[in-house]
Amino acid sequence: MSDLTRPSAAHDAGTRGFNLFGFLARYGTVIALVVLIAFNLAYTRNFATLQTLNVNLTQVCTIVIVAVGMTLVIATGGIDLSVGSLMAISGALAPMIFLGTIFPVGNIYLAVAVAMITSILVAGLFGLFNGWLVSRFRIQPIVATLVLFIAGRGIAQVMTNGNLQTFRVPQFQWIGLARPLGIPAQVIIMAVLVAAAAWALHRTVFGRSILAVGGNEEASELAGIAVSKIKLAVYAISGLCAGLAGLVVIAINSSSDANLVGLGMELDAIAAVAVGGTLLSGGKATIFGTLLGALTIQLVRYTLLANGVPDAAALVVKAGIIAFAVWLQQQHRV
């Protein structure tokens, strides 16, 4: 009798062992990306062209660069709403330096180098300020970063007096316009950043500490992890990523507008992280998942626009995707 019941028990165990929500949480983004590509190949005119590929990659790069830093922050159980404003600050400061608005620099290459390094570091310092508020004063991350979400863009506008800064400086604009070996420079930057962040998150003590803090902060402290320093570090990295993204944006546009640079980027970055499979509650993160999430969201928007759907509707669809991703995470954890 026991022999007769074993196959049935094994079958039941196998049935119970398959978790649909877990499967979708793990592979849903890849499946969605494949379906979108197949649909566009079949129905969207001129999709399978190098120009379309370049357009989509160019548009997604800045999202991914910002989302890498956002992934690390969210992995600790935090959030960073200030990234768009930090992009505006970085994008406002760089032209002021290499155009000589602040102080004259005779050598344009030196001016560009100083502008890029200074702008990224300033954004990183603002990110460090976010981390200080979160770690030192135990302020909720959404509240702490809301300070610079509001004030940061104001700072950028004051820096430029609200004026548009235009420029034609090839020595700087390579970061957004260069095509080494036919590959956009920002794609190379994005790929290097993604690879480095993925390695650091999963192969270093720092990365494992980030996940530990997000999984259980109190246990991490008892285990000897410097929780405050980890939080300071991830918010600083998020600021650095935002600063870099701000430079890419203004290089592509040949101008810097403090009113528009980085506008809404915090939502795109959070969406990429959520759709990519990183838990918004912290403790689990995937950098490559964030990359896939950003590509999926970009391709959804492109697909809708290419097939005559208004951009406003595309925003509604994006919001629905985010809501579904969060719901799926919750179901997977139940």
Coordinates of C-alpha atoms in Angstrom, one line a residue:
M1 CA 0.0 0.0 0.0
S2 CA 2.8 2.4 0.9
D3 CA 4.4 1.6 -2.5
L4 CA 1.1 2.5 -4.2
T5 CA 0.9 5.8 -2.4
R6 CA 4.5 6.9 -3.0
P7 CA 4.0 8.1 -6.6
S8 CA 0.9 10.1 -5.6
A9 CA 2.7 11.6 -2.7
A10 CA 5.7 12.5 -4.9
H11 CA 3.3 14.0 -7.4
D12 CA 1.6 16.1 -4.7
A13 CA 5.0 17.2 -3.4
G14 CA 6.1 18.2 -6.9
T15 CA 2.8 20.1 -7.4
R16 CA 3.2 21.9 -4.1
G17 CA 6.9 22.5 -4.9
F18 CA 6.1 24.7 -7.9
N19 CA 5.5 28.2 -6.8
L20 CA 4.0 30.3 -9.6
F21 CA 4.6 33.6 -7.9
G22 CA 8.1 32.6 -7.1
F23 CA 8.7 31.6 -10.8
L24 CA 7.2 34.9 -12.0
A25 CA 9.2 36.9 -9.5
R26 CA 12.4 35.2 -10.6
Y27 CA 11.8 35.1 -14.4
G28 CA 8.9 37.4 -15.1
T29 CA 11.1 40.3 -16.2
V30 CA 13.1 38.2 -18.7
I31 CA 9.8 36.7 -20.0
A32 CA 8.3 40.2 -20.4
L33 CA 11.4 41.4 -22.2
V34 CA 11.4 38.5 -24.6
V35 CA 7.7 39.0 -25.3
L36 CA 8.1 42.7 -26.0
I37 CA 11.0 42.1 -28.4
A38 CA 9.1 39.4 -30.2
F39 CA 6.0 41.7 -30.5
N40 CA 8.1 44.6 -31.9
L41 CA 9.9 42.4 -34.3
A42 CA 6.5 41.2 -35.7
Y43 CA 4.5 44.4 -35.6
T44 CA 6.7 47.5 -35.1
R45 CA 8.1 49.0 -38.2
N46 CA 11.9 49.6 -38.3
F47 CA 12.4 48.0 -34.9
A48 CA 15.2 45.7 -36.0
T49 CA 17.5 48.5 -36.9
L50 CA 20.7 49.8 -35.4
Q51 CA 19.2 53.2 -35.1
T52 CA 16.3 51.9 -32.9
L53 CA 18.7 50.0 -30.8
N54 CA 20.9 53.1 -30.2
V55 CA 17.9 55.2 -29.4
N56 CA 16.6 52.8 -26.8
L57 CA 20.0 52.2 -25.3
T58 CA 20.8 55.9 -25.1
Q59 CA 17.5 56.6 -23.3
V60 CA 17.8 53.7 -20.9
C61 CA 21.5 54.4 -19.9
T62 CA 20.9 57.3 -17.5
I63 CA 18.1 55.4 -15.8
V64 CA 20.3 52.4 -15.3
I65 CA 23.2 54.5 -14.0
V66 CA 20.9 56.1 -11.4
A67 CA 19.1 52.8 -10.7
V68 CA 22.4 51.1 -9.8
G69 CA 22.9 53.5 -6.8
M70 CA 19.2 53.2 -6.0
T71 CA 19.4 49.4 -5.9
L72 CA 22.1 49.6 -3.2
V73 CA 20.0 52.1 -1.2
I74 CA 16.9 50.0 -1.5
A75 CA 18.9 46.8 -0.6
T76 CA 19.5 48.4 2.9
G77 CA 15.7 49.0 3.3
G78 CA 16.0 52.7 2.2
I79 CA 14.9 54.9 -0.6
D80 CA 16.4 57.9 -2.4
L81 CA 14.0 60.5 -3.8
S82 CA 16.7 63.1 -4.3
V83 CA 18.5 61.5 -7.3
G84 CA 16.7 63.7 -9.9
S85 CA 17.6 66.9 -8.1
L86 CA 21.2 65.8 -7.6
M87 CA 21.4 65.2 -11.4
A88 CA 20.2 68.8 -11.8
I89 CA 22.9 70.1 -9.4
S90 CA 25.7 68.2 -11.2
G91 CA 24.3 69.2 -14.6
A92 CA 24.2 72.9 -13.5
L93 CA 27.7 72.9 -11.9
A94 CA 29.7 71.3 -14.7
P95 CA 29.1 73.9 -17.4
M96 CA 29.8 76.7 -14.9
I97 CA 33.2 75.3 -14.4
F98 CA 34.3 74.3 -18.0
L99 CA 32.8 77.5 -19.4
G100 CA 34.7 79.6 -16.9
T101 CA 31.6 81.1 -15.2
I102 CA 33.0 80.5 -11.7
F103 CA 36.7 80.9 -12.4
P104 CA 38.7 81.0 -15.7
V105 CA 40.7 77.8 -16.6
G106 CA 43.0 78.3 -19.5
N107 CA 43.3 74.7 -20.6
I108 CA 39.9 73.2 -21.8
Y109 CA 41.0 69.7 -21.0
L110 CA 41.9 70.6 -17.4
A111 CA 38.6 72.6 -17.1
V112 CA 36.6 69.6 -18.3
A113 CA 38.4 67.2 -16.0
V114 CA 37.8 69.5 -13.0
A115 CA 34.2 70.1 -14.0
M116 CA 33.4 66.4 -14.2
I117 CA 35.2 65.3 -11.1
T118 CA 33.9 68.2 -9.0
S119 CA 30.3 67.8 -10.2
I120 CA 30.2 64.1 -9.4
L121 CA 31.8 64.6 -6.0
V122 CA 29.4 67.4 -5.1
A123 CA 26.5 65.1 -5.9
G124 CA 28.2 62.4 -3.8
L125 CA 28.5 64.8 -0.9
F126 CA 24.8 65.6 -1.1
G127 CA 24.1 61.8 -1.1
L128 CA 26.3 61.6 2.0
F129 CA 24.2 64.2 3.6
N130 CA 21.1 62.0 2.9
G131 CA 22.9 59.1 4.6
W132 CA 23.8 61.2 7.5
L133 CA 20.2 62.2 8.1
V134 CA 19.1 58.5 7.9
S135 CA 21.9 57.0 10.0
R136 CA 22.6 59.7 12.5
F137 CA 19.1 61.0 13.2
R138 CA 17.1 57.9 12.3
I139 CA 14.9 59.9 10.0
Q140 CA 12.8 57.8 7.7
P141 CA 14.6 57.6 4.3
I142 CA 11.6 58.8 2.3
V143 CA 11.5 61.9 4.6
A144 CA 15.3 62.5 4.7
T145 CA 15.7 62.4 0.9
L146 CA 12.6 64.4 0.4
V147 CA 14.6 67.4 1.7
L148 CA 17.0 67.4 -1.2
F149 CA 14.2 66.3 -3.6
I150 CA 12.7 69.7 -3.0
A151 CA 15.7 71.8 -2.1
G152 CA 18.2 70.3 -4.5
R153 CA 16.5 71.5 -7.6
G154 CA 16.1 74.9 -6.0
I155 CA 19.8 74.9 -5.4
A156 CA 20.5 74.1 -9.1
Q157 CA 18.1 76.9 -10.2
V158 CA 19.8 79.4 -7.9
M159 CA 23.2 78.4 -9.2
T160 CA 22.1 79.2 -12.8
N161 CA 19.6 81.9 -12.0
G162 CA 17.1 79.7 -13.8
N163 CA 18.9 80.2 -17.1
L164 CA 19.5 77.6 -19.8
Q165 CA 23.3 76.9 -20.2
T166 CA 24.2 76.0 -23.8
F167 CA 27.6 74.8 -25.0
R168 CA 29.5 73.0 -27.7
V169 CA 32.5 71.4 -25.9
P170 CA 33.5 68.2 -27.6
Q171 CA 36.1 67.5 -24.9
F172 CA 33.2 67.2 -22.4
Q173 CA 30.4 65.9 -24.6
W174 CA 32.2 62.7 -25.5
I175 CA 30.5 61.2 -22.4
G176 CA 27.1 61.5 -24.2
L177 CA 27.9 61.7 -27.9
A178 CA 31.1 59.6 -28.6
R179 CA 30.7 56.3 -30.4
P180 CA 33.9 54.2 -29.9
L181 CA 33.7 51.2 -32.2
G182 CA 30.1 52.3 -32.9
I183 CA 29.0 51.8 -29.3
P184 CA 27.6 54.9 -27.5
A185 CA 30.0 55.9 -24.8
Q186 CA 27.3 56.0 -22.1
V187 CA 26.5 52.4 -22.9
I188 CA 30.1 51.4 -22.1
I189 CA 29.9 53.5 -18.9
M190 CA 26.7 51.8 -18.0
A191 CA 28.0 48.3 -18.7
V192 CA 31.1 48.9 -16.6
L193 CA 29.1 50.3 -13.7
V194 CA 26.6 47.5 -13.7
A195 CA 29.4 44.8 -13.8
A196 CA 31.3 46.5 -11.0
A197 CA 28.2 47.0 -8.8
A198 CA 27.1 43.4 -9.4
W199 CA 30.5 42.1 -8.4
A200 CA 30.7 44.3 -5.3
L201 CA 27.2 43.4 -4.2
H202 CA 27.6 39.7 -4.4
R203 CA 31.4 39.1 -4.1
T204 CA 32.6 41.5 -1.4
V205 CA 32.1 41.9 2.4
F206 CA 30.7 45.4 1.7
G207 CA 28.0 43.9 -0.6
R208 CA 27.1 41.2 1.8
S209 CA 26.9 43.8 4.6
I210 CA 24.4 45.8 2.5
L211 CA 22.1 42.8 2.1
A212 CA 22.5 41.9 5.8
V213 CA 21.5 45.4 6.9
G214 CA 18.4 45.3 4.7
G215 CA 17.5 41.9 5.9
N216 CA 17.8 42.6 9.6
E217 CA 19.4 45.8 10.9
E218 CA 19.4 44.8 14.5
A219 CA 21.0 41.4 13.9
S220 CA 23.6 43.1 11.6
E221 CA 24.6 45.4 14.5
L222 CA 24.9 42.5 16.8
A223 CA 27.0 40.7 14.3
G224 CA 29.5 43.6 14.3
I225 CA 28.5 45.3 11.0
A226 CA 28.9 49.1 11.0
V227 CA 25.3 49.8 10.0
S228 CA 25.7 53.6 10.0
K229 CA 28.7 53.5 7.8
I230 CA 27.0 51.1 5.3
K231 CA 24.1 53.5 5.1
L232 CA 26.4 56.5 4.6
A233 CA 28.2 54.6 1.9
V234 CA 25.1 53.5 -0.2
Y235 CA 23.6 57.0 -0.1
A236 CA 26.9 58.5 -1.1
I237 CA 27.2 56.0 -4.0
S238 CA 23.6 56.9 -5.1
G239 CA 24.6 60.5 -5.2
L240 CA 27.7 59.8 -7.2
C241 CA 25.7 57.8 -9.7
A242 CA 23.2 60.6 -10.0
G243 CA 26.0 63.1 -10.5
L244 CA 27.4 61.0 -13.4
A245 CA 24.0 60.6 -15.0
G246 CA 23.5 64.3 -14.8
L247 CA 26.7 64.8 -16.9
V248 CA 25.5 62.3 -19.5
V249 CA 22.2 64.0 -19.9
I250 CA 23.6 67.5 -20.5
A251 CA 26.3 66.2 -22.8
I252 CA 23.6 64.6 -25.0
N253 CA 21.5 67.7 -25.0
S254 CA 24.4 70.2 -25.4
S255 CA 22.7 72.2 -22.8
S256 CA 21.8 72.3 -19.1
D257 CA 18.4 73.3 -17.8
A258 CA 18.1 73.1 -14.0
N259 CA 14.3 72.9 -14.4
L260 CA 14.4 69.7 -16.5
V261 CA 17.5 67.7 -15.9
G262 CA 16.7 64.6 -13.9
L263 CA 13.0 65.5 -13.6
G264 CA 11.1 62.4 -12.6
M265 CA 14.3 60.2 -12.7
E266 CA 13.7 59.0 -9.1
L267 CA 10.5 57.3 -10.2
D268 CA 12.1 55.7 -13.2
A269 CA 15.0 54.4 -11.1
I270 CA 12.7 53.0 -8.4
A271 CA 10.5 51.4 -11.1
A272 CA 13.6 49.7 -12.7
V273 CA 14.7 48.4 -9.3
A274 CA 11.2 47.1 -8.4
V275 CA 10.5 45.5 -11.8
G276 CA 14.0 44.0 -11.8
G277 CA 13.3 41.9 -8.7
T278 CA 15.0 43.8 -5.8
L279 CA 12.8 43.7 -2.7
L280 CA 11.6 47.2 -1.8
S281 CA 11.8 46.1 1.8
G282 CA 15.5 45.4 1.5
G283 CA 17.6 42.3 2.1
K284 CA 17.6 41.0 -1.5
A285 CA 18.9 42.8 -4.5
T286 CA 20.0 42.1 -8.1
I287 CA 21.9 44.6 -10.2
F288 CA 21.4 42.7 -13.4
G289 CA 17.7 42.5 -12.6
T290 CA 17.7 46.3 -12.3
L291 CA 19.2 46.5 -15.8
L292 CA 16.6 44.2 -17.2
G293 CA 13.9 46.1 -15.3
A294 CA 15.0 49.4 -16.9
L295 CA 15.2 47.8 -20.3
T296 CA 11.7 46.4 -19.9
I297 CA 10.2 49.7 -18.9
Q298 CA 11.9 51.5 -21.7
L299 CA 10.8 49.0 -24.2
V300 CA 7.2 49.1 -23.0
R301 CA 7.2 52.9 -23.5
Y302 CA 8.8 52.6 -26.9
T303 CA 6.3 49.9 -28.0
L304 CA 3.3 52.0 -27.0
L305 CA 4.7 55.2 -28.6
A306 CA 5.7 53.4 -31.8
N307 CA 2.2 52.0 -32.1
G308 CA 0.4 55.3 -31.7
V309 CA -0.4 55.1 -28.0
P310 CA 0.0 58.6 -26.3
D311 CA 2.8 59.1 -23.8
A312 CA 0.3 59.8 -21.0
A313 CA -1.1 56.3 -21.5
A314 CA 2.4 54.9 -21.4
L315 CA 2.9 56.5 -18.0
V316 CA -0.3 54.8 -16.8
V317 CA 1.0 51.4 -18.1
K318 CA 4.3 52.0 -16.4
A319 CA 2.6 52.7 -13.1
G320 CA 0.6 49.5 -13.5
I321 CA 3.8 47.5 -14.1
I322 CA 5.3 48.9 -10.9
A323 CA 2.2 48.0 -8.9
F324 CA 2.2 44.5 -10.4
A325 CA 5.9 44.0 -9.6
V326 CA 5.3 45.1 -5.9
W327 CA 2.2 42.9 -5.6
L328 CA 4.2 40.0 -7.1
Q329 CA 6.9 40.5 -4.5
Q330 CA 4.4 40.4 -1.7
Q331 CA 2.8 37.2 -3.0
H332 CA 6.2 35.6 -3.4
R333 CA 7.0 36.3 0.3
V334 CA 3.7 35.0 1.6

